[in-house]
Coordinates of C-alpha atoms and ligand atoms in Angstrom, one line a residue:
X1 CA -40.1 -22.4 26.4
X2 CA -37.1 -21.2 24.6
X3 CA -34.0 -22.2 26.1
X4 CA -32.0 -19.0 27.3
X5 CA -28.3 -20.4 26.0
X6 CA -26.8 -19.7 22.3
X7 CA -28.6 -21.3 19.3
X8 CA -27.1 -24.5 17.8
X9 CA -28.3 -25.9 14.8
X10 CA -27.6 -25.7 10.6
X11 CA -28.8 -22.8 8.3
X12 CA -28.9 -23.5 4.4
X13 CA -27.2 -20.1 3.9
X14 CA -23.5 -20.5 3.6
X15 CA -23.6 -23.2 1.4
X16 CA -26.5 -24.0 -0.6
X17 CA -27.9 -19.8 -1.3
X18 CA -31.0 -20.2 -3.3
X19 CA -30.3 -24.1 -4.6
X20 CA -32.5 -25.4 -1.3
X21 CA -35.7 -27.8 -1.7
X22 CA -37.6 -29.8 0.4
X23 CA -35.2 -33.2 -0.7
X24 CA -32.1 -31.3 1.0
X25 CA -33.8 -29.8 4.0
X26 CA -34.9 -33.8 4.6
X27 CA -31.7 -35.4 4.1
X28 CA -30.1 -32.3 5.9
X29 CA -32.7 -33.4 8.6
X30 CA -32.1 -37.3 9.0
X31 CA -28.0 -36.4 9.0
X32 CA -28.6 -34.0 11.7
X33 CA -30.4 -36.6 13.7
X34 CA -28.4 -39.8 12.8
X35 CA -24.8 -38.2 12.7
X36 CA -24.4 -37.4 16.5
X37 CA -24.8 -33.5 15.7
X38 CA -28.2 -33.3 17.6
X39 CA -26.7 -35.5 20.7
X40 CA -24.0 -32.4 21.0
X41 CA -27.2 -29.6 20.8
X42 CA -27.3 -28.8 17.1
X43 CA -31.2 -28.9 17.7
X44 CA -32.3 -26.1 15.1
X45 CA -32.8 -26.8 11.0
X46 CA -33.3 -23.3 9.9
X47 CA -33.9 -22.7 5.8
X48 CA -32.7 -19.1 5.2
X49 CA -33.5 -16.9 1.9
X50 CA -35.2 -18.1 -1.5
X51 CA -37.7 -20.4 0.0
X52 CA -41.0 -18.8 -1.4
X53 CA -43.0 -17.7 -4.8
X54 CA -42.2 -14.5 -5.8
X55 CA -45.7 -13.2 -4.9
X56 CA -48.0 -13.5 -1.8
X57 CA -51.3 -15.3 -2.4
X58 CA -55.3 -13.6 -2.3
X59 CA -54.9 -13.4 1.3
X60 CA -51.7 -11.6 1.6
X61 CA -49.9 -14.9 2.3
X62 CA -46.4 -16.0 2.1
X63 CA -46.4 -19.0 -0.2
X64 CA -43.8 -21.7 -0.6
X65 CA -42.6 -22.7 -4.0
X66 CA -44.1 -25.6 -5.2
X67 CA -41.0 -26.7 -7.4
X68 CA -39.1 -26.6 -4.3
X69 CA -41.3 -27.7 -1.9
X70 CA -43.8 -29.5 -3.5
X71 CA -46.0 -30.7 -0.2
X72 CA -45.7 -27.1 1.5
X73 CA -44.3 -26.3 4.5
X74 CA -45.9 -28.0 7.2
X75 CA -45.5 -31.2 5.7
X76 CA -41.3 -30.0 6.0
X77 CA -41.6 -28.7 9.5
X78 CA -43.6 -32.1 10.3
X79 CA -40.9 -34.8 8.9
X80 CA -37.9 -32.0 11.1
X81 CA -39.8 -32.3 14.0
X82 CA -40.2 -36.1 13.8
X83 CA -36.3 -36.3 13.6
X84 CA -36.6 -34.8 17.8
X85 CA -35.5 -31.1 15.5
X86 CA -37.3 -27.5 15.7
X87 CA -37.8 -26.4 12.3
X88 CA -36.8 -22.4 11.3
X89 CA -37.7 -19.8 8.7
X90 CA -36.3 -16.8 7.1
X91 CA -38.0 -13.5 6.2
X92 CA -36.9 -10.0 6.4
X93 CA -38.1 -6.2 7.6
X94 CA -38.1 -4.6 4.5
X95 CA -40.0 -5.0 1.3
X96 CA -38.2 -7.5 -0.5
X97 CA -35.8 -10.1 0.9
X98 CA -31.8 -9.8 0.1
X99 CA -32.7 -12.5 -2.6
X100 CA -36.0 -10.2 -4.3
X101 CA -39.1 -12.3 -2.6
X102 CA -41.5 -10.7 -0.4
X103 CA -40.8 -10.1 2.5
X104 CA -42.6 -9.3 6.2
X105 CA -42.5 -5.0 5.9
X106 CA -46.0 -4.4 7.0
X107 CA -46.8 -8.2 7.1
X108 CA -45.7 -8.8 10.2
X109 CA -48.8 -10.6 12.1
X110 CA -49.8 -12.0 9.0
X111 CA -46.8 -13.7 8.3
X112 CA -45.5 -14.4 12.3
X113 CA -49.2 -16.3 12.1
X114 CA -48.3 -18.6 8.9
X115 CA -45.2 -19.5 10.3
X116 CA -46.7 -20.1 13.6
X117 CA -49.3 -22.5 11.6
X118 CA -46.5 -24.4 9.4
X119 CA -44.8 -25.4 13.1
X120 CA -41.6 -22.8 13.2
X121 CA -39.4 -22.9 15.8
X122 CA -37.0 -20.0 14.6
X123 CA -37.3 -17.0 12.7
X124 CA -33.9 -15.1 11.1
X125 CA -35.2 -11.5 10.2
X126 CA -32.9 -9.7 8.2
X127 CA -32.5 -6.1 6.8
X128 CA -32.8 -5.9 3.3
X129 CA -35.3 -3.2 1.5
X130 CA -35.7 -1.8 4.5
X131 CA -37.9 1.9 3.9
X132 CA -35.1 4.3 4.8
X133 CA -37.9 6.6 6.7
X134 CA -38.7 3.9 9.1
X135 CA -36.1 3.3 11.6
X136 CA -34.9 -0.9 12.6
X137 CA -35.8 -0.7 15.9
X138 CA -39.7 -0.1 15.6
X139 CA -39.7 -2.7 12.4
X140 CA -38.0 -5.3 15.0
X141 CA -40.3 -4.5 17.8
X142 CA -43.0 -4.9 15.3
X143 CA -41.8 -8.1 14.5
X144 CA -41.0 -9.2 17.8
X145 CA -44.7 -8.3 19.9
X146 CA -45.7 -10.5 16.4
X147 CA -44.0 -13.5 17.2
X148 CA -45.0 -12.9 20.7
X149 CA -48.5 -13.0 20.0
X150 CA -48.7 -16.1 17.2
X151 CA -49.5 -18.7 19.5
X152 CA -46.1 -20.5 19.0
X153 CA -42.5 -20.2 20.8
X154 CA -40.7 -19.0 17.6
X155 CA -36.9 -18.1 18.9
X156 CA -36.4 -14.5 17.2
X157 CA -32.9 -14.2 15.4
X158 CA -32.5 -10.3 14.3
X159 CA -29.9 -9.6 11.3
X160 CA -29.9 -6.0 10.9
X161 CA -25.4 -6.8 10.7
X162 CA -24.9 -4.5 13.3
X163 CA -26.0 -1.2 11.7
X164 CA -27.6 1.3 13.7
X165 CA -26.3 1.2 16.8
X166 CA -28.3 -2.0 17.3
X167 CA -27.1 -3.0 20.3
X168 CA -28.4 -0.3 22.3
X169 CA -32.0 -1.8 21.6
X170 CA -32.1 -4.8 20.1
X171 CA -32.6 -6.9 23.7
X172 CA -35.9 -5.0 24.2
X173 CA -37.0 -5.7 21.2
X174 CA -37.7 -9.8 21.8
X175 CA -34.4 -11.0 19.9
X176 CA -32.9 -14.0 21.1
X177 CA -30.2 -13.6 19.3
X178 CA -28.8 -10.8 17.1
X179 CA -26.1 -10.1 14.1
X180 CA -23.2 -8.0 15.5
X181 CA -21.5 -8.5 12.0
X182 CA -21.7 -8.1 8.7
X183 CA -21.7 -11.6 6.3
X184 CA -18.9 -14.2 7.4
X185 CA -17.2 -15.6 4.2
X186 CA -15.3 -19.2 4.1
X187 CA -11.7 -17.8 4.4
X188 CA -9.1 -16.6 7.2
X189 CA -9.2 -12.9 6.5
X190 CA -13.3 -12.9 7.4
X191 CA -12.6 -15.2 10.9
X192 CA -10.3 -12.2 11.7
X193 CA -12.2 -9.6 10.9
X194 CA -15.7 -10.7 12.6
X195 CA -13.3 -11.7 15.5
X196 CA -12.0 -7.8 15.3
X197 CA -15.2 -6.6 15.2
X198 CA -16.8 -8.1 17.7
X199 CA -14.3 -6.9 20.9
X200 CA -16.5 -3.6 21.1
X201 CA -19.7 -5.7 21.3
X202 CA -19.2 -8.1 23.9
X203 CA -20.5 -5.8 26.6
X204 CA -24.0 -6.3 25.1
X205 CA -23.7 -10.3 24.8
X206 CA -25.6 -12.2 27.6
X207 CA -28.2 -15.1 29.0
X208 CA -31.2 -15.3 26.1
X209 CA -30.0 -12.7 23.9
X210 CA -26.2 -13.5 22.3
X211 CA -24.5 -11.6 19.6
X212 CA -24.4 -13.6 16.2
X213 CA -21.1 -13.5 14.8
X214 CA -23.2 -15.6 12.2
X215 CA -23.2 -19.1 10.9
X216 CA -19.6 -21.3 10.8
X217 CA -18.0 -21.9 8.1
X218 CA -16.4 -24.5 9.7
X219 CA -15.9 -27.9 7.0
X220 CA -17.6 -25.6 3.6
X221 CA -13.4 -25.7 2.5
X222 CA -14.0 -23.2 -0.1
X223 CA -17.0 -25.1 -1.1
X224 CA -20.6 -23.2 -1.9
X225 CA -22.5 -19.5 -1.9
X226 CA -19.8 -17.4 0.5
X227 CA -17.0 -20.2 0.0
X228 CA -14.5 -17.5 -1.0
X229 CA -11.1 -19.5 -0.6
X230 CA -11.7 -21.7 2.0
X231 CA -9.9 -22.1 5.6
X232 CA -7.2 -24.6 6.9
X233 CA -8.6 -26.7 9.2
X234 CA -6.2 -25.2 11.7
X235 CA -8.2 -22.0 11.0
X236 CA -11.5 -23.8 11.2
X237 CA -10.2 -25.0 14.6
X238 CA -9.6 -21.9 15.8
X239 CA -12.8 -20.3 14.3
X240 CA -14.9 -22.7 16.5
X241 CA -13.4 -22.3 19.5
X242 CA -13.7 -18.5 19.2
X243 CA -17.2 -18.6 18.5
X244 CA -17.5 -21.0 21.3
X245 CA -16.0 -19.0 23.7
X246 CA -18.1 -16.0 22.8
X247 CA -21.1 -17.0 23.1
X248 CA -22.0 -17.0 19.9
X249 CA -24.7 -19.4 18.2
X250 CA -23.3 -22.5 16.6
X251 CA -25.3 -22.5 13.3
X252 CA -23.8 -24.4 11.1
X253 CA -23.0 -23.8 7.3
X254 CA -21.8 -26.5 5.4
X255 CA -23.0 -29.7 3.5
X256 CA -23.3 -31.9 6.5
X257 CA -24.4 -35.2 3.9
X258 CA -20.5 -34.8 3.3
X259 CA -18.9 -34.0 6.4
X260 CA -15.1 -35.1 6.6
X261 CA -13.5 -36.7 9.5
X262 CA -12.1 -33.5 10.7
X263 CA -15.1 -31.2 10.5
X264 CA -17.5 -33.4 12.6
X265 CA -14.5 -33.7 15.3
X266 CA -14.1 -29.5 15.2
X267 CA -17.9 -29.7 15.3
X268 CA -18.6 -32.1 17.7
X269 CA -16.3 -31.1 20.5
X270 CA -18.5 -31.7 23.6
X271 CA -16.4 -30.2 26.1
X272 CA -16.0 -26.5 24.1
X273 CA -19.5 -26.8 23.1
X274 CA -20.5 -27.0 26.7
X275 CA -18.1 -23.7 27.4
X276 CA -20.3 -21.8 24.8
X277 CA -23.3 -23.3 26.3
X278 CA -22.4 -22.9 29.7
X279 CA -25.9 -21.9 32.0
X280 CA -24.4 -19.0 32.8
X281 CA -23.7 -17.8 29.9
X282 CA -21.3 -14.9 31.1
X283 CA -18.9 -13.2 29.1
X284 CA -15.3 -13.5 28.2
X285 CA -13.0 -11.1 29.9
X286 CA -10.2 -10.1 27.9
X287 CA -6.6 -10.7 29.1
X288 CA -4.2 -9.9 25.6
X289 CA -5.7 -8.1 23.0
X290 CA -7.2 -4.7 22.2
X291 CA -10.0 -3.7 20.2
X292 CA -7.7 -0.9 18.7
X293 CA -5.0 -3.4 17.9
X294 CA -4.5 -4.9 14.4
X295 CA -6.5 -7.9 13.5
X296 CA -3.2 -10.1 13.4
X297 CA -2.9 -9.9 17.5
X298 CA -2.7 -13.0 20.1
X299 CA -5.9 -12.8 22.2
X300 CA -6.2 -14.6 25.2
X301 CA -9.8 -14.6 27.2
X302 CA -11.2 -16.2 29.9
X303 CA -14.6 -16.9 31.0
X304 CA -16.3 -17.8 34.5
X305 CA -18.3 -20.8 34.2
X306 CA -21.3 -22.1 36.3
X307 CA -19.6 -24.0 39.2
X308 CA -16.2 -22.2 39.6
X309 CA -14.3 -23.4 36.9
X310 CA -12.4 -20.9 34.6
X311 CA -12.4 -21.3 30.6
X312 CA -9.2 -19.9 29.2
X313 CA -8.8 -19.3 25.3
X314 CA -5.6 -18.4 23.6
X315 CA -6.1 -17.4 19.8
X316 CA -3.3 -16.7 17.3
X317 CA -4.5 -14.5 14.6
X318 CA -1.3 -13.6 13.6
X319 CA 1.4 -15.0 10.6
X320 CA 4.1 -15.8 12.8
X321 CA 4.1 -18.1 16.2
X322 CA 3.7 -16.6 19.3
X323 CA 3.9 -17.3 23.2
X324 CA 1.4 -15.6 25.5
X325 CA 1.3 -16.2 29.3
X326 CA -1.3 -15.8 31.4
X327 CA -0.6 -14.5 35.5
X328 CA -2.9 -16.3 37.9
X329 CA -2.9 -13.0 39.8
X330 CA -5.0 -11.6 37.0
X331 CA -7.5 -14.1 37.1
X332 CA -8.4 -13.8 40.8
X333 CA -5.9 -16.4 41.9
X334 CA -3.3 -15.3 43.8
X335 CA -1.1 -16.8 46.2
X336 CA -3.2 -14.9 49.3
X337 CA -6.2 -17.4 47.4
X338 CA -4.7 -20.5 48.7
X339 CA -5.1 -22.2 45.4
X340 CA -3.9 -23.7 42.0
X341 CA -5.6 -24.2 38.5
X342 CA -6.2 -27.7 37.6
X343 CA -5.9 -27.5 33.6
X344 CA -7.5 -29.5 30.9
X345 CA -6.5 -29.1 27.2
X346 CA -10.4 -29.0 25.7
X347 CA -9.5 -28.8 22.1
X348 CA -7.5 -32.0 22.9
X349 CA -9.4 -33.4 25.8
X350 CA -6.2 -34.5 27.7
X351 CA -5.7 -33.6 31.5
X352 CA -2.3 -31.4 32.0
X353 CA -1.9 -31.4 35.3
X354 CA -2.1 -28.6 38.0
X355 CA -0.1 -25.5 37.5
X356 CA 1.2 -22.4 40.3
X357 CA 1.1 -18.7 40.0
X358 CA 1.3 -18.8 35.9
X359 CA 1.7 -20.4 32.5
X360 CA 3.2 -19.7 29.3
X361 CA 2.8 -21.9 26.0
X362 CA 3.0 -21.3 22.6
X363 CA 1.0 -20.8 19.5
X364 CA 1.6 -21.8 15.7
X365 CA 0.1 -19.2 13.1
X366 CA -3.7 -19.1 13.4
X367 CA -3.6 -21.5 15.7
X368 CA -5.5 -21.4 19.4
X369 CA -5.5 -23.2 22.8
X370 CA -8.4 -24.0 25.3
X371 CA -7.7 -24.7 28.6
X372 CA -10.9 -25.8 31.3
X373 CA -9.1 -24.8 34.8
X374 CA -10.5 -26.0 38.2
X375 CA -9.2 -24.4 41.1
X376 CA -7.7 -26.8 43.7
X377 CA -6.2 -26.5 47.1
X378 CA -2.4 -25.1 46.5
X379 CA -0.4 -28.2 48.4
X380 CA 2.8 -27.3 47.0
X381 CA 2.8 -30.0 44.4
X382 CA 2.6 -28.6 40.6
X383 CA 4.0 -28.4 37.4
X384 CA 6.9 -26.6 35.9
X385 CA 4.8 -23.4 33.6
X386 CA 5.5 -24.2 30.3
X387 CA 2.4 -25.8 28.4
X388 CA 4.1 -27.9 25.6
X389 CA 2.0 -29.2 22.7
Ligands
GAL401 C1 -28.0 -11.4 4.2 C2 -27.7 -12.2 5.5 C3 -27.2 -13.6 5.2 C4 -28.3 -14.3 4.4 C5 -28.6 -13.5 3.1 C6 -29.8 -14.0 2.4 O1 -28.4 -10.2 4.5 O2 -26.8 -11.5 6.3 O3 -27.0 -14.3 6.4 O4 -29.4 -14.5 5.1 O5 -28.9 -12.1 3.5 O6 -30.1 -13.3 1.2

C-alpha cells in the first residue's frame, strides 16, 4: 500500500549528477537508517539519472552498469531494504534520458516489469526526448497502467516540470506525486522563484498526489551538480518550512555522509515535518501574498490540520525586514467563536502562550515563522499581540 501523504526520502540528483555507484547508494543507505533521518519519515533512497549502460540488452532490457554497480540492482535494492528503506529508480518518457541513456519511450511494461523484479519502491519519470507528436499525458498514462500492472507498489513520481498544462491530468494518470516546477538550484533566487511559481498550482495539490516543488537543497551549501552559490542557512530554514507547509515531498539533496549540525536540525524538525505530513493533507490558504506580486513579497499561509489545530507560516522573501499580522477574524476565529489560539513556535519548538483577536511579529530578510495554533476557550486571560523573537 502506498501511503497517501508527501514522499520523504533522499535522491542522488542535486548533489552527486552522474558520479553515483553502488558504494554511495550503501553508505547513503546505512546514514539514512543510523542518523535518525528515517525515524522523522525519510523512508525513500531513490537513485535518479546515469545509473544504466548506454544500451539495452538482447531482450530489450534496461541494464545497470557494471562499473557502477558491479552486483546489479537487486542486490542494491536488497542491502536498502534491509536498512527498513524502499529502494527507487529513475527513467524517463522519451527516448533518451536528460543524461543520453535509454530510456522507457515504448518500453514501458518492459521496463515497469524489471524494476518491479529488482524490488523498486519509487519510480521518477521525467521528460526528456520526449517525441514531440506524442502528447505527456498518454506517455504518463502509459507509464502509469504499467506500474499498475508489474506486480509491485512502485509510488509513481511524474517530472514533466510543469509543462503542458499538467496539472489538468496528471492525477488521472496514477502519479503520486508530480513536478510543478522546473529544476531547483542551491541558491536564494531559485527558493523564490519555485515558491513564485507554485501560488497558481496549489489548487491542484492534495491527499496521494502532491505537487513536487522538487528535491531540497537544504545543507548542499553550494556544494555539487545544481550547487550554484549556495543558501544561508537562514534561507535553508525558510526553504524547508515552505516546502513543508506546501505539501511538497521532502526528498532530500545533499551529501548526508557529511551533514553539519545545522542541516540535520533544519532537516530533522519533527514537529514541521508532521505539518507537511499531516493526514489530511489539505492545502495552505493564503493570507499575504499574491501570485501577481513580485517574488520579494512577505507570504503568510495557514493550513487546517487533522484535529482542529491551525498551522500558520510567515515567509520573508524579501531584502529588507518586515512585520506581517495576521486577524483571527480571517481565520475563522472571531470573537462570536468564543475562542483564542494557543501558539507554538514550531521552527523553535517553544510554547508562546495564548493570544486574542490578532498578532503581529516581525521578520528578518529571508527569514520565516511557524506557528502550530490550538484553539482554546477565550477566558479573558492572553497575551499582549506582539510575537518577539
Ligand atoms: C531533469 C530533472 C532533474 C534530474 C535530471 C536528470 O530533467 O528535472 O530532477 O532528474 O533531469 O538528468
Amino acid at each position: 500500500m502506498i501511503k497517501l501523504t508527501p514522499p520523504m526520502g533522499w535522491n542522488s540528483w542535486n548533489t552527486f549528477g552522474s558520479e553515483i555507484d553502488e558504494k554511495l547508494i550503501m553508505e547513503t543507505a546505512d546514514v539514512m537508517a543510523e542518523s535518525g533521518l528515517l525515524e522523522c519519515g525519510y523512508d525513500y533512497l531513490v537513485i535518479d539519472d546515469c545509473w544504466s549502460l548506454r544500451k539495452r540488452d538482447e531482450n530489450y532490457k534496461l541494464v545497470p552498469d557494471p562499473e557502477k554497480f558491479p552486483h546489479g540492482m537487486k542486490y542494491v535494492a536488497d542491502y536498502v531494504h534491509s536498512k527498513g528503506l524502499k529502494f527507487g529508480m529513475y527513467s524517463c518518457d522519451g527516448y533518451k534520458t536528460c543524461a543520453g541513456f535509454p530510456s522507457s519511450y515504448q518500453y514501458e511494461f518492459i521496463d515497469a516489469e524489471t524494476f518491479a523484479s529488482w524490488g523498486v519502491d519509487y519510480l521518477k519519470y521525467d521528460n526528456c526526448y520526449k517525441p514531440v507528436t506524442v502528447p505527456g499525458k498518454l506517455l504518463y498514462h502509459k507509464m502509469g497502467l504499467a506500474l499498475e500492472n508489474c506486480g509491485r507498489d512502485i509510488m509513481f513520481s511524474a517530472c514533466n516540470w510543469g509543462v503542458e498544462n499538467v496539472q489538468e491530468w496528471i492525477k488521472e494518470t496514477g502519479a503520486h506525486l508530480w513536478r510543478s516546477t522546473g529544476d531547483i538550484h542551491d541558491n536564494w533566487e531559485s527558493i523564490k522563484d519555485l515558491t513564485h511559481q507554485q501560488i497558481a498550482l496549489q489548487p491542484y495539490n492534495g491527499l496521494g498526489c502532491f505537487n513536487d516543488m522538487d528535491m531540497l537543497v537544504v545543507g548542499m551549501n553550494g556544494k555539487g551538480n545544481v550547487g550554484f552559490g549556495g543558501c544561508t542557512y537562514d534561507e535553508y530554514r525558510t526553504h524547508f518550512a515552505l516546502w513543508c507547509l506546501l505539501n511538497s515531498p521532502l526528498m532530500i539533496g545533499c551529501d548526508i555522509r557529511i551533514m553539519t549540525p545545522e542541516t540535520k536540525a533544519i532537516l530533522m524538525n519533527k514537529e514541521l515535518i508532521a505539518i507537511n505530513q499531516d493526514p489530511a493533507g489539505r492545502q495552505p490558504c493564503m493570507l499575504m501574498g499574491s501570485k501577481d506580486g513580485p517574488k520579494e513579497q512577505t507570504y503568510v499561509w495557514y493550513k487546517h490540520l487533522e484535529g482542529g489545530d491551525l498551522a500558520i507560516g510567515l515567509f520573508n522573501m524579501s531584502d529588507n525586514p518586515s512585520y506581517p499580522w495576521v486577524g483571527f477574524e480571517q481565520l475563522g476565529v472571531d470573537h462570536t467563536s468564543g475562542k483564542d489560539l494557543k501558539i507554538r513556535d514550531v521552527m523553535n519548538q517553544r510554547d508562546l502562550g495564548i493570544y486574542h483577536d490578532m498578532f503581529s511579529t516581525g521578520l528578518e530578510p529571508h527569514c520565516c515563522k511557524v506557528f502550530r495554533c490550538t484553539l482554546v476557550p477565550a477566558d479573558g486571560n492572553y497575551n499582549i499581540s506582539f510575537i518577539n523573537g
